[in-house]
Amino acid sequence: MTDSKYFTTTKKGEIFELKAELNSDKKEKKKEAVKKVIASMTVGKDVSALFPDVVNCMQTDNLELKKLVYLYLMNYAKSQPDMAIMAVNTFVKDCEDPNPLIRALAVRTMGCIRVDKITEYLCEPLRKCLKDEDPYVRKTAAVCVAKLHDINAQLVEDQGFLDTLKDLISDSNPMVVANAVAALSEIAESHPSSNLLDLNPQSINKLLTALNECTEWGQIFILDCLANYVPKDDREAQSICERVTPRLSHANSAVVLSAVKVLMKFMEMLSKDLDYYGTLLKKLAPPLVTLLSAEPELQYVALRNINLIVQKRPEILKHEMKVFFVKYNDPIYVKLEKLDIMIRLASQANIAQVLAELKEYATEVDVDFVRKAVRAIGRCAIKVEQSAERCVSTLLDLIQTKVNYVVQEAIVVIKDIFRKYPNKYESVIATLCENLDSLDEPEARAAMIWIVGEYAERIDNADELLESFLEGFHDESTQVQLQLLTAIVKLFLKKPTETQELVQQVLSLATQDSDNPDLRDRGYIYWRLLSTDPVAAKEVVLAEKPLISEETDLIEPTLLDELICYIGTLASVYHKPPSAFVEGSRGVVHKSLPPRTGSSESAESPEAAPSAGQAAEQPAVIPAQGDLLGDLLNLDLGPPVSGPPLAASSVQMGAVDLLGGGLDSLLRSDVGGSPAMGGGGGFAAPSPAVPPSMGAPLGSGLGDLFDLTGGVGTLSGSYVAPKSVWLPAMKAKGLEISGTFSRQVGSISMDLVLTNKALQVMSDFAIQFNRNSFGLAPAAPLQVHAPLAPNQSVEISLPLNTVGSVMKMDPLNNLQVAVKNNIDVFYFSTLYPLHILFVEDGKMERQMFLATWKDIPNENEAQFQIKDCSLSADAVSSKLQGSNIFTIAKRNVEGQDMLYQSLKLTNGIWVLAELRIQPSNPTVTLSLKCRAPEVSQHVYQAYDTILKN
């Protein structure tokens, strides 16, 4: 009889009976009782009262019974930690059992008991198992280390288990190697800063050898680990690719995708002139095609990954168009994905085939699919110019079918075709106008209105057509209303005499009768333009439009490069980086492709890109600096999340990685890559800016203890600029904001004056900052305790911290702010003085200063002149110290005083300075050295401001 019988009983008083059976002398009875206990546990009954009795059954040679008891133990150890300690002895004993299966079982269960109290008892048995002669026990122990690290990371490091794991990478058994790699990768993910997987050509060689003999999941772990390695040159990249290529023919699709990921990454380093490059492209196509013969769910995952691959390297699949043709029984999600890829692969060579296919799809029964197919025809026209004629005639045929949703989609895409090829296909407008009455979707109506307005001079009854839309103006969606307003203004500018009444009607509808601010604002702008300067109105409204680009839905290049590094994971299915969907993603490291090498690639390499290319390299997704609304509109103006206190954050930065996540992360899109970034276009890890011997930057032994000014913020505080108007009342419906920034004893604040110059009371104030270069963010909500009456002002000091999101701004110290009140949301930008970011522990030890000055390359040195400064060296020194610029040494050379100074920014960047002061000369020479030279100009401005005020 099967074990299902254990799940059928529901007797009362069962626990008591089970207790008796568990303590029985008969082995069979005991085993039956344990099975009943596990069955009850599985269906959710609480059998924790039997803990001591079940644990007593551990002393047995029967493997099946042992497994059951261990299963029970894993489940209840957390709720009964004191009882669980009873089991420790048996673990220790089982770890020395002659049977390797029992040793492995013991070590596996140890890893699953997540009880802090017990962990230290398990270290000894685990150490023995890691060095066990049986590979099965070693591979189980390797995974146990990762589990133990999750419970108590410090213990694992102190016990030296990480070093043992690293040794296991050289193990003779491939499965042990794979599990050691998996465990180290898992630990490294939760501690991105630690360099656990210290990969070098020797260890890579061992991994590649193990790759051939592993199980499929072991291969995936090893391939994922290889993908994180950056080869030193193209020859090494090629040799790794050659040894990974055989994995492409594996039966498991996960292995195939992991291999594709490694090859896609390392292809970046191969020159396109190499014969091997062409061979590799040919080898990548068949495995991807094979993935499409799997079941639909796998096909979908494969298609999402292929979509990324085709955007990065369309040449891989350019001859494989046919496999992406839709089958009648494909689920809709597969069909839509295939369509997307077909358009990406469409070219002059295959466009005839593609169009014939798409026309076929447009007569299917699935509405969503038909819509997408019609859109696809339009996208083909825009992408392949030679096919535009054919596409337009296909779309006209579809319009003749009079199927409502087909007609509407066709009109939307024809609008785009007109934008791409002006003055070419306007002859079809008459056909479009015939279908005016059948349009009921906002997008199609808006597209049709745009066409009528744009080509009003070619349509005799344009005014009647637009008037017909005006009748139900208030029932239309915003998109249609805006389009209608613009179209009628265009018509008026083209035929002023016949349409004066029409334009007045639409302007009054838009401005006086509408609640929508967008519509009202656009109406007023047109009204003013037309009434003050009709010529300017013509230039603005009828300006020549730029042609639209081919592929509007391409993933932005830096994101695409990151997603290529995540092929075969959820990120590649969502087309989002892990940081966008992993909760509490502290451990998510941003990955990027290795920099290109090779002869013919110099034009593409990030280093060789001219400075003009910098703007182009900036991902388009980040709004331009002037585009205040870009991010701010998406911000929730609720109370900000306050971060840890400032002092703590500046200490944590550590001294070794001076760019620790500060400017490093925001300069990652910088093309040249400053020397601190390894010079590799921001791909290399930041080089240590200060030798590790420095230890924590806070002090340097007794020397600092007595130097009282060293680590403590002087109470006088740093220089505070007078308040200036940041947001004039004219621009903010009567709200005027003026302010300044200050730093007092380690905390930064924004000192604001809010003045109400409107006629109504203002309340419900909130403030939010856009991402900025140093992560400045409000540390508390903006508190205006009472409503602000007309002509009243209120002064507020808003505390700030530097734990917000970071994005490089231009200029570096630009801050974009949104302020909300009961009337509206207002935006302004201001420049903060950099000295508010100079921290109190910015005094460097002398020896350290000398070593660092020499270590920073000379090209990072910048010289500035501070004019009209007639202070003595001592006065300069004490004035600067008030703003956390510390003098480390003073010398007199040939009659001029030399001051050597250091300061540190909140994100851990050090700036070293040399000041030359001649007693008779009011001009002071300032030399600055820094690993992130971008900040030098702003540090000079801070010096200039402090010394002159």
XYZ file of C-alpha atoms in Angstrom, residues 437-659:
223
model
C -17.552 58.472 -39.290
C -16.445 55.000 -38.286
C -13.614 56.217 -36.014
C -14.431 55.813 -32.343
C -11.030 55.295 -30.683
C -9.212 58.391 -29.374
C -5.878 57.531 -31.026
C -7.445 57.019 -34.448
C -9.601 60.159 -34.157
C -6.555 62.193 -33.098
C -4.517 60.808 -36.016
C -7.265 61.661 -38.510
C -7.653 65.186 -37.091
C -3.872 65.663 -37.369
C -3.975 64.600 -41.034
C -6.863 66.969 -41.791
C -5.120 69.886 -40.040
C -1.709 69.170 -41.575
C -3.042 68.868 -45.133
C -5.950 71.312 -44.835
C -4.940 73.099 -48.036
C -5.440 69.855 -50.027
C -8.831 69.011 -48.495
C -11.646 71.166 -49.831
C -14.051 70.560 -46.949
C -11.458 70.520 -44.162
C -13.418 73.099 -42.165
C -16.616 70.993 -42.317
C -14.722 67.862 -41.273
C -13.166 69.565 -38.257
C -16.448 71.264 -37.376
C -18.097 67.848 -37.194
C -15.638 66.893 -34.447
C -16.261 70.149 -32.557
C -19.890 69.303 -31.870
C -19.012 66.834 -29.123
C -15.837 68.611 -28.039
C -16.338 68.084 -24.283
C -17.008 64.365 -24.671
C -13.719 63.769 -26.489
C -10.589 62.523 -24.728
C -7.799 65.015 -23.966
C -5.657 63.631 -26.782
C -8.400 64.394 -29.334
C -9.202 67.829 -27.860
C -5.559 68.940 -28.033
C -5.198 67.643 -31.582
C -8.426 69.354 -32.648
C -7.337 72.681 -31.166
C -4.010 72.548 -33.039
C -5.622 71.373 -36.301
C -8.169 74.224 -36.323
C -5.425 76.784 -35.608
C -3.413 75.318 -38.529
C -6.503 75.520 -40.744
C -7.065 79.148 -39.708
C -3.457 80.064 -40.563
C -3.852 78.437 -43.984
C -7.383 79.733 -44.765
C -7.933 82.744 -42.445
C -10.975 84.210 -44.182
C -13.218 81.125 -44.113
C -12.460 79.825 -40.655
C -12.427 82.782 -38.317
C -15.619 81.729 -36.566
C -14.373 78.162 -36.173
C -11.101 79.206 -34.523
C -12.896 81.552 -32.085
C -15.285 78.776 -31.190
C -12.500 76.246 -30.444
C -10.406 78.787 -28.494
C -13.324 79.669 -26.234
C -14.153 75.975 -25.752
C -10.540 75.255 -24.818
C -9.948 78.231 -22.526
C -13.265 79.107 -20.926
C -15.251 75.887 -20.813
C -12.484 73.369 -20.105
C -11.130 72.102 -16.775
C -8.035 70.561 -18.298
C -4.940 72.716 -17.573
C -3.005 71.363 -20.591
C -5.807 72.271 -22.940
C -6.362 75.673 -21.314
C -2.670 76.552 -21.475
C -2.351 75.541 -25.105
C -5.523 77.506 -25.916
C -4.174 80.663 -24.243
C -0.799 80.336 -25.988
C -2.502 80.091 -29.397
C -4.883 82.934 -28.508
C -1.999 85.238 -27.561
C 0.107 84.191 -30.534
C -2.730 84.834 -32.974
C -3.733 88.126 -31.395
C -0.242 89.608 -31.009
C 1.864 88.214 -33.848
C 0.177 86.128 -36.576
C 3.505 85.843 -38.474
C 5.197 84.285 -35.456
C 2.148 82.064 -35.003
C 2.602 80.811 -38.555
C 6.285 80.098 -37.954
C 5.559 78.202 -34.753
C 2.453 76.246 -35.708
C 3.308 75.525 -39.329
C 7.010 74.951 -38.756
C 8.651 72.159 -40.702
C 8.496 68.963 -38.689
C 11.523 66.729 -38.225
C 11.232 63.285 -39.828
C 10.407 60.546 -37.372
C 13.024 57.915 -36.666
C 12.734 54.304 -37.738
C 12.645 52.334 -34.518
C 11.009 54.272 -31.747
C 10.736 51.340 -29.346
C 14.399 50.349 -29.243
C 15.809 49.877 -25.761
C 18.183 52.698 -24.855
C 21.808 51.537 -25.515
C 23.246 51.539 -21.979
C 20.202 49.654 -20.681
C 20.467 47.198 -23.572
C 24.120 46.521 -22.716
C 23.125 45.871 -19.118
C 20.279 43.558 -20.134
C 22.609 41.548 -22.403
C 24.563 40.764 -19.216
C 21.345 39.327 -17.747
C 20.340 37.028 -20.639
C 18.551 33.952 -19.343
C 17.278 35.647 -16.167
C 14.007 37.365 -15.257
C 15.534 40.723 -16.182
C 15.738 39.599 -19.815
C 12.043 38.677 -19.814
C 10.899 41.916 -18.178
C 13.412 43.979 -20.205
C 14.198 45.829 -16.984
C 17.384 45.764 -14.879
C 17.050 43.767 -11.629
C 17.213 46.945 -9.542
C 13.823 47.888 -11.032
C 11.925 44.862 -9.703
C 13.977 43.212 -6.938
C 12.678 44.278 -3.530
C 15.365 45.798 -1.324
C 17.902 45.370 -4.098
C 20.917 46.402 -2.053
C 22.901 43.563 -3.534
C 22.124 44.303 -7.177
C 25.257 45.338 -9.016
C 24.918 47.199 -12.312
C 26.632 45.154 -14.965
C 27.980 46.406 -18.270
C 29.614 44.889 -21.314
C 33.414 44.845 -21.468
C 35.016 47.705 -23.447
C 35.654 46.950 -27.105
C 39.139 46.145 -28.312
C 40.472 45.361 -31.752
C 41.821 47.325 -34.672
C 38.775 48.353 -36.626
C 36.781 49.182 -33.552
C 38.602 52.295 -32.420
C 35.798 54.465 -33.674
C 33.330 52.605 -31.507
C 35.430 52.262 -28.383
C 34.345 54.437 -25.494
C 37.853 55.774 -24.967
C 38.275 56.980 -28.509
C 34.911 58.689 -28.720
C 35.322 62.439 -29.221
C 34.017 64.727 -26.545
C 31.139 65.686 -28.791
C 30.002 62.102 -28.473
C 29.543 62.523 -24.765
C 26.147 64.020 -25.171
C 25.165 61.229 -27.504
C 26.391 58.596 -25.055
C 24.223 59.974 -22.273
C 21.260 57.608 -22.215
C 18.254 59.246 -23.785
C 16.008 57.988 -21.022
C 17.535 60.465 -18.563
C 15.876 63.818 -19.208
C 18.004 66.622 -20.539
C 19.264 68.969 -17.891
C 16.768 71.627 -18.864
C 13.910 69.167 -18.715
C 12.876 69.807 -15.162
C 9.613 67.998 -15.626
C 11.433 64.836 -16.736
C 11.802 63.241 -13.341
C 10.096 65.655 -11.009
C 6.621 65.037 -12.379
C 6.971 61.365 -11.550
C 7.965 62.062 -7.975
C 5.621 61.427 -5.144
C 5.472 64.654 -3.177
C 4.795 62.857 0.082
C 7.179 63.155 3.010
C 10.700 62.164 1.981
C 12.329 59.043 3.324
C 14.955 60.204 5.743
C 18.251 58.420 5.537
C 20.839 57.704 8.206
C 22.406 60.738 9.888
C 25.035 62.457 7.820
C 27.996 61.786 10.041
C 27.444 58.062 9.811
C 27.212 58.075 6.049
C 30.473 59.932 5.662
C 32.269 57.513 7.948
C 30.957 54.423 6.226
C 32.406 55.439 2.907
C 35.741 53.970 4.050
C 38.974 55.381 2.844
C 40.024 52.824 0.340
C 37.394 53.318 -2.305
C 37.219 57.075 -2.295
C 34.643 57.073 -5.025
